Every structure is written in structure tokens, then in C-alpha cells.
C-alpha positions as a Python dict, from the first residue, in 0.01 Angstrom:
ca = {
    (1, 'M'): (0, 0, 0),
    (2, 'E'): (-283, 64, -253),
    (3, 'A'): (-609, 133, -213),
    (4, 'A'): (-743, -249, -347),
    (5, 'E'): (-462, -380, -103),
    (6, 'K'): (-608, -183, 205),
    (7, 'A'): (-969, -280, 96),
    (8, 'A'): (-873, -671, 77),
    (9, 'I'): (-727, -673, 419),
    (10, 'A'): (-1024, -502, 568),
    (11, 'L'): (-1234, -744, 391),
    (12, 'S'): (-1037, -1046, 510),
    (13, 'K'): (-1024, -895, 857),
    (14, 'M'): (-1420, -872, 848),
    (15, 'Q'): (-1446, -1217, 757),
    (16, 'T'): (-1296, -1342, 1056),
    (17, 'E'): (-1393, -1089, 1308),
    (18, 'S'): (-1790, -1066, 1225),
    (19, 'G'): (-1877, -1416, 1235),
    (20, 'D'): (-2176, -1505, 976),
    (21, 'V'): (-2262, -1128, 908),
    (22, 'F'): (-2037, -1067, 663),
    (23, 'K'): (-2068, -1428, 517),
    (24, 'N'): (-2426, -1325, 480),
    (25, 'Y'): (-2334, -989, 340),
    (26, 'L'): (-2133, -1151, 71),
    (27, 'A'): (-2412, -1410, -23),
    (28, 'F'): (-2657, -1108, -44),
    (29, 'T'): (-2450, -921, -300),
    (30, 'K'): (-2350, -1200, -518),
    (31, 'T'): (-2730, -1293, -532),
    (32, 'I'): (-2787, -923, -647),
    (33, 'S'): (-2524, -951, -910),
    (34, 'E'): (-2657, -1257, -1058),
    (35, 'F'): (-3015, -1160, -1058),
    (36, 'G'): (-3181, -991, -1338),
    (37, 'P'): (-3087, -897, -1703),
    (38, 'I'): (-2789, -640, -1625),
    (39, 'D'): (-2476, -809, -1747),
    (40, 'H'): (-2165, -805, -1526),
    (41, 'K'): (-1957, -563, -1750),
    (42, 'T'): (-2276, -322, -1717),
    (43, 'Q'): (-2267, -360, -1337),
    (44, 'E'): (-1927, -258, -1296),
    (45, 'M'): (-1991, 68, -1466),
    (46, 'I'): (-2250, 129, -1219),
    (47, 'L'): (-2065, 26, -943),
    (48, 'I'): (-1778, 253, -1057),
    (49, 'A'): (-2048, 566, -1046),
    (50, 'C'): (-2182, 460, -747),
    (51, 'A'): (-1835, 423, -566),
    (52, 'L'): (-1756, 777, -691),
    (53, 'M'): (-2073, 902, -558),
    (54, 'S'): (-1994, 716, -210),
    (55, 'Q'): (-1661, 876, -215),
    (56, 'C'): (-1490, 544, -103),
    (57, 'E'): (-1123, 510, -247),
    (58, 'Q'): (-1110, 148, -225),
    (59, 'C'): (-1431, 81, -376),
    (60, 'I'): (-1321, 312, -672),
    (61, 'S'): (-1002, 117, -692),
    (62, 'I'): (-1192, -249, -663),
    (63, 'H'): (-1446, -154, -929),
    (64, 'V'): (-1214, 14, -1185),
    (65, 'Q'): (-1015, -289, -1165),
    (66, 'N'): (-1321, -532, -1136),
    (67, 'G'): (-1430, -340, -1464),
    (68, 'A'): (-1148, -353, -1666),
    (69, 'A'): (-1150, -735, -1603),
    (70, 'A'): (-1478, -746, -1726),
    (71, 'G'): (-1404, -566, -2058),
    (72, 'L'): (-1448, -228, -2004),
    (73, 'S'): (-1210, 21, -2172),
    (74, 'R'): (-1059, 319, -2053),
    (75, 'E'): (-1334, 559, -2210),
    (76, 'E'): (-1616, 336, -2053),
    (77, 'I'): (-1480, 363, -1711),
    (78, 'L'): (-1423, 738, -1734),
    (79, 'Q'): (-1776, 789, -1893),
    (80, 'A'): (-1915, 612, -1570),
    (81, 'A'): (-1694, 814, -1330),
    (82, 'M'): (-1818, 1144, -1519),
    (83, 'L'): (-2169, 1048, -1503),
    (84, 'A'): (-2147, 1032, -1150),
    (85, 'I'): (-1982, 1373, -1132),
    (86, 'S'): (-2257, 1512, -1337),
    (87, 'M'): (-2497, 1410, -1065),
    (88, 'G'): (-2267, 1483, -746),
    (89, 'G'): (-2067, 1783, -854),
    (90, 'S'): (-1740, 1924, -734),
    (91, 'P'): (-1681, 1707, -467),
    (92, 'K'): (-1714, 1410, -669),
    (93, 'M'): (-1468, 1556, -886),
    (94, 'M'): (-1184, 1511, -639),
    (95, 'Y'): (-1206, 1133, -641),
    (96, 'M'): (-1138, 1132, -1000),
    (97, 'R'): (-761, 1134, -912),
    (98, 'N'): (-823, 760, -792),
    (99, 'V'): (-1003, 689, -1116),
    (100, 'F'): (-727, 801, -1296),
    (101, 'E'): (-449, 618, -1083),
    (102, 'E'): (-612, 267, -1136),
    (103, 'I'): (-677, 347, -1513),
    (104, 'E'): (-303, 439, -1569),
    (105, 'D'): (-200, 154, -1373),
    (106, 'L'): (-414, -77, -1613),
    (107, 'F'): (-427, 90, -1943),
    (108, 'G'): (-88, 266, -1901),
}
């Protein structure tokens, strides 16, 4: 099972197990993404870098896929990930395998 599929299962379970907490969290994140001048494509570049910095495999998978769907190129995805590495150093490099796996699936 791929990281994005595992994340989808976990998120679905959270919806049924957490009452209004998860629903309110989703509303909060949706409001943030709609607030301000940053377009969706740029938001996904930021989220790719944040996912790498957080060392979250599922987040990397989701945001690389969302970024590609928002129109990010392979090169833009890689640059966002490399910027995270420039801030986080070698430990963040270990998560590039997740970025490479997703862009290979998406761009060939």
C-alpha cells in the first residue's frame, strides 16, 4: 500500500473516531488555504517543503501529488524539496526517496 493510500485510510478513521475535532481541523486548514494572496500552486510548493522538513512520508506523498495536480512541474517539486534540504540538512535528504518515488509515478 502506498503512503498516500495509508494516509487516506488514517484520515478516514480520524473522521469517524474523533467527533468534531477532525472536522474542525479540516475547516481550519481549508480556511487558511483560502486566506490571502498565495495561489494554490505556490501553497503546494510550500507544503512539499514543510512535509519534507516534518519528515512525514504520507504528507510528502499527498503534497507531491497535490502539487502535480495544481500544475507544478517535476522541476518545481524538486526545487521545493531541495530548499527544505538546504534548511534541514542531511536528515531531510533521507526523505527525498519519497519525493523521487512520487514524481516517478506522476511524471515517469
